PDB file of C-alpha atoms in Angstrom:
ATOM      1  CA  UNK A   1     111.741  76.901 -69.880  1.00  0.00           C
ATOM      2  CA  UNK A   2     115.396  75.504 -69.965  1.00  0.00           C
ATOM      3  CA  UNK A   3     117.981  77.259 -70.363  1.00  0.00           C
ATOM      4  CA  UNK A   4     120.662  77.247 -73.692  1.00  0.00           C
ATOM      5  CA  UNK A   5     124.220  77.372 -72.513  1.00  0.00           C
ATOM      6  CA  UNK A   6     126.677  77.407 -74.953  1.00  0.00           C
ATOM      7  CA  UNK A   7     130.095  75.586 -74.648  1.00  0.00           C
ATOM      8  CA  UNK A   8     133.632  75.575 -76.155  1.00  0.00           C
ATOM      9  CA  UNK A   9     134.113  74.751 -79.491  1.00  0.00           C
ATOM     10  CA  UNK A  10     130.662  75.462 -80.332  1.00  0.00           C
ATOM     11  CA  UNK A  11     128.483  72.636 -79.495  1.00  0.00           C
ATOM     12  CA  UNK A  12     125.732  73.511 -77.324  1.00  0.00           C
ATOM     13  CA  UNK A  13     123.451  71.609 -74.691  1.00  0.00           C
ATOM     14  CA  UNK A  14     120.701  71.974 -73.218  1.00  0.00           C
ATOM     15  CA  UNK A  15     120.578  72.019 -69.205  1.00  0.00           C
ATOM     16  CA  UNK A  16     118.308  70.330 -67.079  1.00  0.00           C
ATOM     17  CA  UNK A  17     115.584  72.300 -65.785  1.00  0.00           C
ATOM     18  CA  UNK A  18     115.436  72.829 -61.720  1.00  0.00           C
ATOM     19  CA  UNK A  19     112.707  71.588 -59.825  1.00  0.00           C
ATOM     20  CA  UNK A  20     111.282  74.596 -59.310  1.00  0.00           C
ATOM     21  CA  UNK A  21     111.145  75.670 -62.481  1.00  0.00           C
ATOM     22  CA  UNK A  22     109.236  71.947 -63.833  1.00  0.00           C
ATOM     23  CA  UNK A  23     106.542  73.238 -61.025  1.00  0.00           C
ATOM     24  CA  UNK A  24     106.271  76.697 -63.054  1.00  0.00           C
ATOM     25  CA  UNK A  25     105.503  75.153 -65.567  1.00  0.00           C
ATOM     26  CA  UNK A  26     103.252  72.124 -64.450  1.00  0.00           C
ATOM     27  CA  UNK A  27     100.954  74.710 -63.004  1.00  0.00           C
ATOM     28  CA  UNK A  28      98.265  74.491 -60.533  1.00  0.00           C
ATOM     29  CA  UNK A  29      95.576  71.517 -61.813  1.00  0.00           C
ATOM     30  CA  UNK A  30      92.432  71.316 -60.679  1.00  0.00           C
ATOM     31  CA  UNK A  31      89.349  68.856 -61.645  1.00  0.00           C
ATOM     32  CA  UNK A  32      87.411  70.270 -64.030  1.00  0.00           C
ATOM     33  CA  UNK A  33      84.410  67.235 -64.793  1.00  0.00           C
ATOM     34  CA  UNK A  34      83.436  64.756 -62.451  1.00  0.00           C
ATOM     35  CA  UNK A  35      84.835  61.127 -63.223  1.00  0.00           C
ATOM     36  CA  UNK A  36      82.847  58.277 -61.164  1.00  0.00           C
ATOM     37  CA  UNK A  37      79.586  59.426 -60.488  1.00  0.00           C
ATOM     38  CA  UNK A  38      76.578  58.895 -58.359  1.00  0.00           C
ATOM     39  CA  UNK A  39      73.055  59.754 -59.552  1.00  0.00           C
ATOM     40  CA  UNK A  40      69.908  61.032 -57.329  1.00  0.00           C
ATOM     41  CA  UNK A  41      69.907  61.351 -53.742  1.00  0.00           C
ATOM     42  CA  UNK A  42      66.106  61.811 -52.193  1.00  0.00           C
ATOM     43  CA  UNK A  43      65.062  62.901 -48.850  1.00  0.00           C
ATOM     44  CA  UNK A  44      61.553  63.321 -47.342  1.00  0.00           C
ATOM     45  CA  UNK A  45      60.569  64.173 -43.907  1.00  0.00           C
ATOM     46  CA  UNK A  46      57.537  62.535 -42.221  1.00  0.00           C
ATOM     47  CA  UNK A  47      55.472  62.196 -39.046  1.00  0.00           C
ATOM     48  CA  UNK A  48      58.916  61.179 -36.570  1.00  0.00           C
ATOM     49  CA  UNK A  49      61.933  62.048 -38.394  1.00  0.00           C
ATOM     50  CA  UNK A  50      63.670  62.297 -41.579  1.00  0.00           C
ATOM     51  CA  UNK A  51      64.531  59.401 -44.743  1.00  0.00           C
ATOM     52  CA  UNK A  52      66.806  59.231 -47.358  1.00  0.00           C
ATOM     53  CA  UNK A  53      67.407  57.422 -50.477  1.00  0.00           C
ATOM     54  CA  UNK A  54      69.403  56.269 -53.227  1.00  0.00           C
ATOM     55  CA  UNK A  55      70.648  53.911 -55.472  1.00  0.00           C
ATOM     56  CA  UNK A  56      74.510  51.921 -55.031  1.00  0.00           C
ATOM     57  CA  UNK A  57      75.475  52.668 -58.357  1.00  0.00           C
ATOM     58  CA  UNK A  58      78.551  54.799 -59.403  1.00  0.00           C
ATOM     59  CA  UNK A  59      79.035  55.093 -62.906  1.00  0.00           C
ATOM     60  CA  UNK A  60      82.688  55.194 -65.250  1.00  0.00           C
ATOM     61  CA  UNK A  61      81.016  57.874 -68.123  1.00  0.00           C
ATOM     62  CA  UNK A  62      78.367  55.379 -69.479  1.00  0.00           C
ATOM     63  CA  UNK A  63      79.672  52.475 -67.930  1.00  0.00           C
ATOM     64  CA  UNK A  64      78.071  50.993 -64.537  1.00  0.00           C
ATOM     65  CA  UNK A  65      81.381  50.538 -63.082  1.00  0.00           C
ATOM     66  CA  UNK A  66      80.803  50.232 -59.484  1.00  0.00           C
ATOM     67  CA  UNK A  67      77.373  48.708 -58.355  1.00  0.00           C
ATOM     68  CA  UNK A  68      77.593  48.237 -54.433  1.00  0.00           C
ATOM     69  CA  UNK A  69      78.815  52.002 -53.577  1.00  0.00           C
ATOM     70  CA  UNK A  70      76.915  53.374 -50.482  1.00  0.00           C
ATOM     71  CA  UNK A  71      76.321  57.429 -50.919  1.00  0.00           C
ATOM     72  CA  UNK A  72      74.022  57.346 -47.655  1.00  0.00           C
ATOM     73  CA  UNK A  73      76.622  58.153 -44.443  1.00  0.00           C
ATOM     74  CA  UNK A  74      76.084  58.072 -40.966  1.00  0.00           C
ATOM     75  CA  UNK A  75      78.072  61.436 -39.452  1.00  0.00           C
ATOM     76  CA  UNK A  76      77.114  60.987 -35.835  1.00  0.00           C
ATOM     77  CA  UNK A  77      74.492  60.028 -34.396  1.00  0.00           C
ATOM     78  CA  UNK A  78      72.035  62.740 -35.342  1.00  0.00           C
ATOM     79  CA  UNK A  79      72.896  63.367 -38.847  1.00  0.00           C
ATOM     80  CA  UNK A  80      72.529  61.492 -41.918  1.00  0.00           C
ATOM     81  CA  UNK A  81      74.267  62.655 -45.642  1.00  0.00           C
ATOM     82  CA  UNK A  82      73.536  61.702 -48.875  1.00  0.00           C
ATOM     83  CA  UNK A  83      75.493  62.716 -51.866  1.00  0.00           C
ATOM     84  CA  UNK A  84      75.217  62.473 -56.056  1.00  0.00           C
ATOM     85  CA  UNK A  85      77.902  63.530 -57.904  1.00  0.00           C
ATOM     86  CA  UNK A  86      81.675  62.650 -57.871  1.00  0.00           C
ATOM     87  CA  UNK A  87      82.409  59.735 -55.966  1.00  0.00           C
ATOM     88  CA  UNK A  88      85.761  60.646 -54.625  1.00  0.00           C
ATOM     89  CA  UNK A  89      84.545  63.810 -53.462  1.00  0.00           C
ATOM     90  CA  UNK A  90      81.678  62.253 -51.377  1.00  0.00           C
ATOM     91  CA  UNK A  91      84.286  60.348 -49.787  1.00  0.00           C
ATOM     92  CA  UNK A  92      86.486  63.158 -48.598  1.00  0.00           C
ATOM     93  CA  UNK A  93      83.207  65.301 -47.422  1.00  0.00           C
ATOM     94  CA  UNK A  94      83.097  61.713 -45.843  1.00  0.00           C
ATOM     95  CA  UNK A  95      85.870  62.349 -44.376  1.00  0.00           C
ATOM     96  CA  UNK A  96      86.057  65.939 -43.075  1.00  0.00           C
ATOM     97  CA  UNK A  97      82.892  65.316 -41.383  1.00  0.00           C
ATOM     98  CA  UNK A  98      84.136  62.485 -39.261  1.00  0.00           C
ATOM     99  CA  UNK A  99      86.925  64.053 -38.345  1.00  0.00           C
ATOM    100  CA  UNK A 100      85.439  66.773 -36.961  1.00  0.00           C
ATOM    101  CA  UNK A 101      82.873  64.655 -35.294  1.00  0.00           C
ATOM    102  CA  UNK A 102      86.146  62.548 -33.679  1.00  0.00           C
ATOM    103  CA  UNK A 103      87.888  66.270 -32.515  1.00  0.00           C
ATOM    104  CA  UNK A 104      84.769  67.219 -31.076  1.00  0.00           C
ATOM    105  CA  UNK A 105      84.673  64.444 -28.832  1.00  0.00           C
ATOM    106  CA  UNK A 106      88.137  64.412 -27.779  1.00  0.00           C
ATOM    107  CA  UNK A 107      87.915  67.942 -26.638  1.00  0.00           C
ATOM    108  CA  UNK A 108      84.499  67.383 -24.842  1.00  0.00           C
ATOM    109  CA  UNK A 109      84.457  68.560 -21.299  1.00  0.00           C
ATOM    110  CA  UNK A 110      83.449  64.319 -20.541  1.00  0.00           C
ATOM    111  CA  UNK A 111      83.772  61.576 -23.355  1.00  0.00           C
ATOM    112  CA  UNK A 112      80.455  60.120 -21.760  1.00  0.00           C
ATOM    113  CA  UNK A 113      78.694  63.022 -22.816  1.00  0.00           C
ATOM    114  CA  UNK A 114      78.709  62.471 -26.368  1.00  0.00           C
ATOM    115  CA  UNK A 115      74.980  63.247 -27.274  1.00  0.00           C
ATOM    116  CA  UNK A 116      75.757  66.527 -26.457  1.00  0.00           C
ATOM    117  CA  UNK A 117      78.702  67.604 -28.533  1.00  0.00           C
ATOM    118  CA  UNK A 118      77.923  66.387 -31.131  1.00  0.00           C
ATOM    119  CA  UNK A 119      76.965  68.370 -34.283  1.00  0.00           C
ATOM    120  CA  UNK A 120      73.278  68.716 -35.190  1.00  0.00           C
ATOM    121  CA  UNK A 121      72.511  68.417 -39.048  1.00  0.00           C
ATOM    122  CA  UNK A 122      71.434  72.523 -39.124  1.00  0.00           C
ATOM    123  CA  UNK A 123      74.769  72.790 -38.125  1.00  0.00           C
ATOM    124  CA  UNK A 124      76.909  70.346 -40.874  1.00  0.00           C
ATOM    125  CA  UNK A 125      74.751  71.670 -43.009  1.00  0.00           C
ATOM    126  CA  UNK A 126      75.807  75.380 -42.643  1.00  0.00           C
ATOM    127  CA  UNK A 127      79.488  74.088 -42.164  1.00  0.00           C
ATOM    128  CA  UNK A 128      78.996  72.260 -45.586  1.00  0.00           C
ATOM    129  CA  UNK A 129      77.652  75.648 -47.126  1.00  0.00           C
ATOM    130  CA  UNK A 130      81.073  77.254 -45.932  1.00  0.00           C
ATOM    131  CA  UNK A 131      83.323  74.374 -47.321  1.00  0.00           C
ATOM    132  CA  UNK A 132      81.540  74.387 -50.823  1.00  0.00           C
ATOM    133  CA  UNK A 133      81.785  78.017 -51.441  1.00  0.00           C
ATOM    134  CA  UNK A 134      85.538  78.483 -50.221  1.00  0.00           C
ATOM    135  CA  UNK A 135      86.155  75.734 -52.934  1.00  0.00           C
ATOM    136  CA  UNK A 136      84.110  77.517 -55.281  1.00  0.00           C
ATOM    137  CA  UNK A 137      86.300  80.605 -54.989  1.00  0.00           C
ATOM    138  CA  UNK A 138      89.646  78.820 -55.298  1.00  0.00           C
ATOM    139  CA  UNK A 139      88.316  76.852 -58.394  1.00  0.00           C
ATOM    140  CA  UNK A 140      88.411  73.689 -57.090  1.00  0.00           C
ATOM    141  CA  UNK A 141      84.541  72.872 -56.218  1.00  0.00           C
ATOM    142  CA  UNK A 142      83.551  69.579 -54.853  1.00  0.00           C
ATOM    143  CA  UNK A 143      81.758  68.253 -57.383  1.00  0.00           C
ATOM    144  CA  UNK A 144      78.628  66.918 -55.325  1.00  0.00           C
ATOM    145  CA  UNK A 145      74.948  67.894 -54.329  1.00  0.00           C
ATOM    146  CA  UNK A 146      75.103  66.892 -50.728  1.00  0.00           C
ATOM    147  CA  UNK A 147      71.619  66.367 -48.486  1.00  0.00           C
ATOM    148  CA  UNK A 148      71.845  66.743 -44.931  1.00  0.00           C
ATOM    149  CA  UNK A 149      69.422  65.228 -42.822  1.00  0.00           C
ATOM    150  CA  UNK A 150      68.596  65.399 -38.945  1.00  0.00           C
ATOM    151  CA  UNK A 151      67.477  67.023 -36.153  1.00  0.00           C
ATOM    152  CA  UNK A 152      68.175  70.428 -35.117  1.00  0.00           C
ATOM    153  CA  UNK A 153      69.854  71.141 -31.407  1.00  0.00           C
ATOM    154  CA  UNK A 154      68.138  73.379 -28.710  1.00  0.00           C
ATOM    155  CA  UNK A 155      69.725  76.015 -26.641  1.00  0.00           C
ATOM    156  CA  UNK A 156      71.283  73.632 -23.426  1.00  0.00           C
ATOM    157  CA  UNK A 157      72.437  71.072 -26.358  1.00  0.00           C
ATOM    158  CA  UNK A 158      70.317  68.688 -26.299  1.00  0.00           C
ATOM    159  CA  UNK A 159      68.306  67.082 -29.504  1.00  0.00           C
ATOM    160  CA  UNK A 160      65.408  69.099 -30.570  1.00  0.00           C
ATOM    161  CA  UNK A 161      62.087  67.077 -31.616  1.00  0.00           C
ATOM    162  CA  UNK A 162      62.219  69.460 -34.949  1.00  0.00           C
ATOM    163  CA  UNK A 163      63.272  66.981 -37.875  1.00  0.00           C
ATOM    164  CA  UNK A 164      65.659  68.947 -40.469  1.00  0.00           C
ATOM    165  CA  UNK A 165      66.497  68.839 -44.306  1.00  0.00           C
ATOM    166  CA  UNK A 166      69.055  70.618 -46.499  1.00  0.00           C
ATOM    167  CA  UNK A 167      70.596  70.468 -49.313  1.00  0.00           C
ATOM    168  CA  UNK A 168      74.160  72.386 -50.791  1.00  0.00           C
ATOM    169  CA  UNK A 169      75.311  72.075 -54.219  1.00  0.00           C
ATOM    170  CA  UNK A 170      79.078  72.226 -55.494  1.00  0.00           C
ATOM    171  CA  UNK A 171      79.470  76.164 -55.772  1.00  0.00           C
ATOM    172  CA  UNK A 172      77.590  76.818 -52.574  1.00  0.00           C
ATOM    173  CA  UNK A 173      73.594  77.272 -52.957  1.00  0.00           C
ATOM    174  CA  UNK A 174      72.125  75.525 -49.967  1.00  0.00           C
ATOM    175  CA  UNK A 175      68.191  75.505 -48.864  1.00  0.00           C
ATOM    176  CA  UNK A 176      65.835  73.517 -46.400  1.00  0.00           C
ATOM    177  CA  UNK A 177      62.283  72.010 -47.799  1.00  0.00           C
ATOM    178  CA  UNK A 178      60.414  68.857 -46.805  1.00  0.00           C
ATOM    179  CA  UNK A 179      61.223  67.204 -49.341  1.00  0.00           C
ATOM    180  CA  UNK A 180      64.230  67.302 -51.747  1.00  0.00           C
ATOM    181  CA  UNK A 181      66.083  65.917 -54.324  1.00  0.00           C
ATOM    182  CA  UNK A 182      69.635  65.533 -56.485  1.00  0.00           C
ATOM    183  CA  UNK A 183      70.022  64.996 -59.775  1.00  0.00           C
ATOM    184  CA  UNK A 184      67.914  63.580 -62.196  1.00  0.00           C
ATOM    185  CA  UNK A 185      65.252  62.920 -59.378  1.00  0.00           C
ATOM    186  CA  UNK A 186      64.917  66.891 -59.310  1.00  0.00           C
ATOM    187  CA  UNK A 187      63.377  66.517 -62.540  1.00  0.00           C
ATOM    188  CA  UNK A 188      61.065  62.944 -62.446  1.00  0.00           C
ATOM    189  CA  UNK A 189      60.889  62.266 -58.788  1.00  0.00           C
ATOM    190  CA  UNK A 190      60.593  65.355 -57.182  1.00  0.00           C
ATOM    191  CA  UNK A 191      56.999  66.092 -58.879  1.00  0.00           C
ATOM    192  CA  UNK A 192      55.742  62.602 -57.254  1.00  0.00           C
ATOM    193  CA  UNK A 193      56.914  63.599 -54.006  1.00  0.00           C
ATOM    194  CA  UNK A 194      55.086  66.660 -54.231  1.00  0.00           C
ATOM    195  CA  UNK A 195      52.190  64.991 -55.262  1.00  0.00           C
ATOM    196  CA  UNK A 196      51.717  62.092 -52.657  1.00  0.00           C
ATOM    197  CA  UNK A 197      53.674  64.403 -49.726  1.00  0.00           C
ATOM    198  CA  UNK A 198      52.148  64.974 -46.472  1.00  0.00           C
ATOM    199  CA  UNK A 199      53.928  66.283 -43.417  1.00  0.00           C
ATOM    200  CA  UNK A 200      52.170  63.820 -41.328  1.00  0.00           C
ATOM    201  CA  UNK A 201      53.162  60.913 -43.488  1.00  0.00           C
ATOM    202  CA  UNK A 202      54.362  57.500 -41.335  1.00  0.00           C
ATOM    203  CA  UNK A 203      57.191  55.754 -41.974  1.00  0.00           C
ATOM    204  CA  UNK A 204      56.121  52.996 -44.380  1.00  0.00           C
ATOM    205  CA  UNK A 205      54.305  55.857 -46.216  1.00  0.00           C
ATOM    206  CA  UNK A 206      57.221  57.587 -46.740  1.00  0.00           C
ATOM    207  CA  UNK A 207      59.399  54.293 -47.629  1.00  0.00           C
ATOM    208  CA  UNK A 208      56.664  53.248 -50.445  1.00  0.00           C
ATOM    209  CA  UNK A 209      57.396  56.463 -51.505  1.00  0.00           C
ATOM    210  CA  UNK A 210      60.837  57.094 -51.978  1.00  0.00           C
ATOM    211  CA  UNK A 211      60.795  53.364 -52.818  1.00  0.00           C
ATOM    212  CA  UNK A 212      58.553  54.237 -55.828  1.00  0.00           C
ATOM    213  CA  UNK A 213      60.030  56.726 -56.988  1.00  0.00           C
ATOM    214  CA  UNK A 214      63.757  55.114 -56.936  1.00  0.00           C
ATOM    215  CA  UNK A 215      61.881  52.381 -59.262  1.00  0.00           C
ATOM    216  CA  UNK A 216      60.741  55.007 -61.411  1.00  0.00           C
ATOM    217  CA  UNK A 217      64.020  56.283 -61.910  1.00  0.00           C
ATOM    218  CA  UNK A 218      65.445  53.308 -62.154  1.00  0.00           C
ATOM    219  CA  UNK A 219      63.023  52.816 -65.671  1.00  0.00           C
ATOM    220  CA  UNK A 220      63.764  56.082 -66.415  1.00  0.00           C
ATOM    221  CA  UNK A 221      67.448  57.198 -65.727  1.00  0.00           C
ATOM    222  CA  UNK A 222      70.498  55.721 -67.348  1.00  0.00           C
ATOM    223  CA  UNK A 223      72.829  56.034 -64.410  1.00  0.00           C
ATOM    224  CA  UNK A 224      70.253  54.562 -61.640  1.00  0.00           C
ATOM    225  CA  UNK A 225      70.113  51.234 -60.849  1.00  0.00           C
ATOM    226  CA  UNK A 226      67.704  49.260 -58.507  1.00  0.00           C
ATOM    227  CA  UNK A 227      69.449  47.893 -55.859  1.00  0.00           C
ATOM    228  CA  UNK A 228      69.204  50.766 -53.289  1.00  0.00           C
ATOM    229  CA  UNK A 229      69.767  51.956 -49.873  1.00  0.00           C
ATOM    230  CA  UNK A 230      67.132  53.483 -47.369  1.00  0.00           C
ATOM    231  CA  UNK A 231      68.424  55.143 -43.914  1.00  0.00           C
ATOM    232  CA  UNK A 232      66.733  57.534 -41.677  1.00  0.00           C
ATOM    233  CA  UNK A 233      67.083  59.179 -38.486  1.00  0.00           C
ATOM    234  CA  UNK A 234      64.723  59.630 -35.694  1.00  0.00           C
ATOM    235  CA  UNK A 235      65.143  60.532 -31.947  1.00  0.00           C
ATOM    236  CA  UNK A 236      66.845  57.151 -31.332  1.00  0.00           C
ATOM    237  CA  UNK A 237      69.438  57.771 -33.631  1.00  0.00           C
ATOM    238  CA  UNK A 238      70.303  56.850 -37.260  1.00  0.00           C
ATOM    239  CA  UNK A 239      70.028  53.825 -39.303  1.00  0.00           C
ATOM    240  CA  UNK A 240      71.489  53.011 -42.556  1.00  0.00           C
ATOM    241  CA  UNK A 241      70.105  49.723 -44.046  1.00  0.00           C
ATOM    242  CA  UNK A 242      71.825  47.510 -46.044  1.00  0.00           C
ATOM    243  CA  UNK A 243      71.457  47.269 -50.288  1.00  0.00           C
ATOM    244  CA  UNK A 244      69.093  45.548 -51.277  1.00  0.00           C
ATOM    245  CA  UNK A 245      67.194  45.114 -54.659  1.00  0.00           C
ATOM    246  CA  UNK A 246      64.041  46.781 -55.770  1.00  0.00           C
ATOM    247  CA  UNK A 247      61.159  44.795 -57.772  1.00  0.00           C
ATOM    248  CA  UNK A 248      60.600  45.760 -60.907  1.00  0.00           C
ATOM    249  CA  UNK A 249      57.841  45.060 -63.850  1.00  0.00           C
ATOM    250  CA  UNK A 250      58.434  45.325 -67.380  1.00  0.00           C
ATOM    251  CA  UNK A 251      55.470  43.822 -69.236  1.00  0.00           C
ATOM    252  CA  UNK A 252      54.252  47.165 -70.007  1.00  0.00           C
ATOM    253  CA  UNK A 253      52.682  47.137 -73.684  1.00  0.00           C
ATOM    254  CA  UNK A 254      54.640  49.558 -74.670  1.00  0.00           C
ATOM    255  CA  UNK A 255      58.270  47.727 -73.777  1.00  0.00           C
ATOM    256  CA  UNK A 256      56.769  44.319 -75.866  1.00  0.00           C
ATOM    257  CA  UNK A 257      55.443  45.971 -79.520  1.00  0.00           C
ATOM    258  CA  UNK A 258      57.074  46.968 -81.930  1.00  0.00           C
ATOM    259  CA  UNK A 259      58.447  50.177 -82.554  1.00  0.00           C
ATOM    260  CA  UNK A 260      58.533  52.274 -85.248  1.00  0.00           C
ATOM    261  CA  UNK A 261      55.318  49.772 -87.145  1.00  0.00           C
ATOM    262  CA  UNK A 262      58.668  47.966 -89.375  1.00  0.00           C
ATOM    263  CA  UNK A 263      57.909  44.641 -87.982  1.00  0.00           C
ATOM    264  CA  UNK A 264      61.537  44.579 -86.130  1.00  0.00           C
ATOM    265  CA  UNK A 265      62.304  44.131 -82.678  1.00  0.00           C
ATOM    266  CA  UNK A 266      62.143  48.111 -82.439  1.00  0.00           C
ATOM    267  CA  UNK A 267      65.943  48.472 -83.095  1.00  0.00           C
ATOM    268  CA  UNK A 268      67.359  51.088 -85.658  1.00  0.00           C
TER     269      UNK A 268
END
């Protein structure tokens, strides 16, 4: 607080406060609700590698403030991630990753080398695990659900044939399946992937259905939108497509009647 100093003839000011003490009392701030958001993230493994999806919207609270943001990222070229949550988190897990990706091929033994330096998803994902949970402890999470997606790395560093897929939340909880999801997909599209999931699915199998179920959501979740991204990674390497807009049908009988039997246009 500032300080009372008394002069002569009995006025009195008040002195300016140092530095140091304005930081005393500013305090340490941290983020304590996400701002800009992204909504589900979904990732499937099939027959030669690993796909994930999700939509380009980021949302202001209820408004649909940015519609072309891309939450898929290529880390290297082995590992995919895919993140729902606070925007401007994503973006500096974003990048962290890279720039551990760029040290670890500076201090390669040879910079023509670079499949085998590079990190393998099993292992961003554990380093992701670590980063969460630090920033857990000091009260300053990352407010994302990050999945990691890949291949896994044998012994002499090479690329193993063994497709991976992981996912960490904000204060730490991470866990592999064949098929995940962020978000509200964890409560309407998960079930359909469980349904229709078979580990010896083929690409377009697994495309209609994350495809499908992005649609779904899309009818169903007020942050999703429709125009979507699709990437995957195989033994060649990763690809990230570009947005692009989803189909949709809405002459379902139940969109075009009435509600409520008032004989308005179903409005309250």
């Amino acid at each position: 607080m500032a300080s009372l100093s008394l002069q002569a003839g009995g006025s009195s000011s008040r002195a300016l406060p140092s530095e140091s003490t304005v930081s005393a009392m500013s305090g340490t701030e941290r983020t304590t609700r996400p701002i800009t958001t992204g909504t589900s993230v979904l990732g499937i493994k099939y027959r030669n590698g690993v796909m994930l999806a999700a939509d380009t919207l980021v949302s202001y609270g209820s408004l649909a403030k940015y519609k072309n943001a891309k939450r898929l990222l290529s880390i290297n070229s082995r590992t995919l991630v895919g993140g729902s949550g606070e925007y401007s988190d994503l973006q500096s897990i974003s990048d962290l990753l890279r720039a551990n990706a760029l040290a670890d091929r500076c201090t390669a033994d040879s910079l023509y080398e670079e499949d085998n330096n590079e990190e393998c998803a099993k292992e961003v994902w554990s380093y992701l695990r670590a980063v969460m949970y630090q920033r857990r402890n000091k009260m300053n999470p990352l407010w994302n659900d990050v999945v990691v997606a890949g291949f896994s790395q044998n012994p002499d560093g090479t690329t193993s044939d063994k497709p991976f897929l992981g996912i960490v939340d904000k204060i730490g909880t991470a866990y592999e399946d064949d098929i995940l999801a962020t978000g509200f997909g964890g409560y309407i599209a998960l079930p359909l992937m469980r349904e229709k999931y078979r580990p010896d699915m083929e690409e377009g199998e697994a495309r209609a259905l994350l495809e499908d179920c992005l649609r779904i959501l899309f009818y169903r979740d007020c942050r999703a939108l429709n125009r979507v991204q699709i990437a995957k990674v195989t033994e060649d390497g990763v690809l990230v497509s570009d947005p692009y807009e989803l189909d949709t049908y809405w002459d379902f009988k139940g969109y075009q009647s009435n509600k409520g039997e008032m004989g308005t246009d179903g409005g309250w």
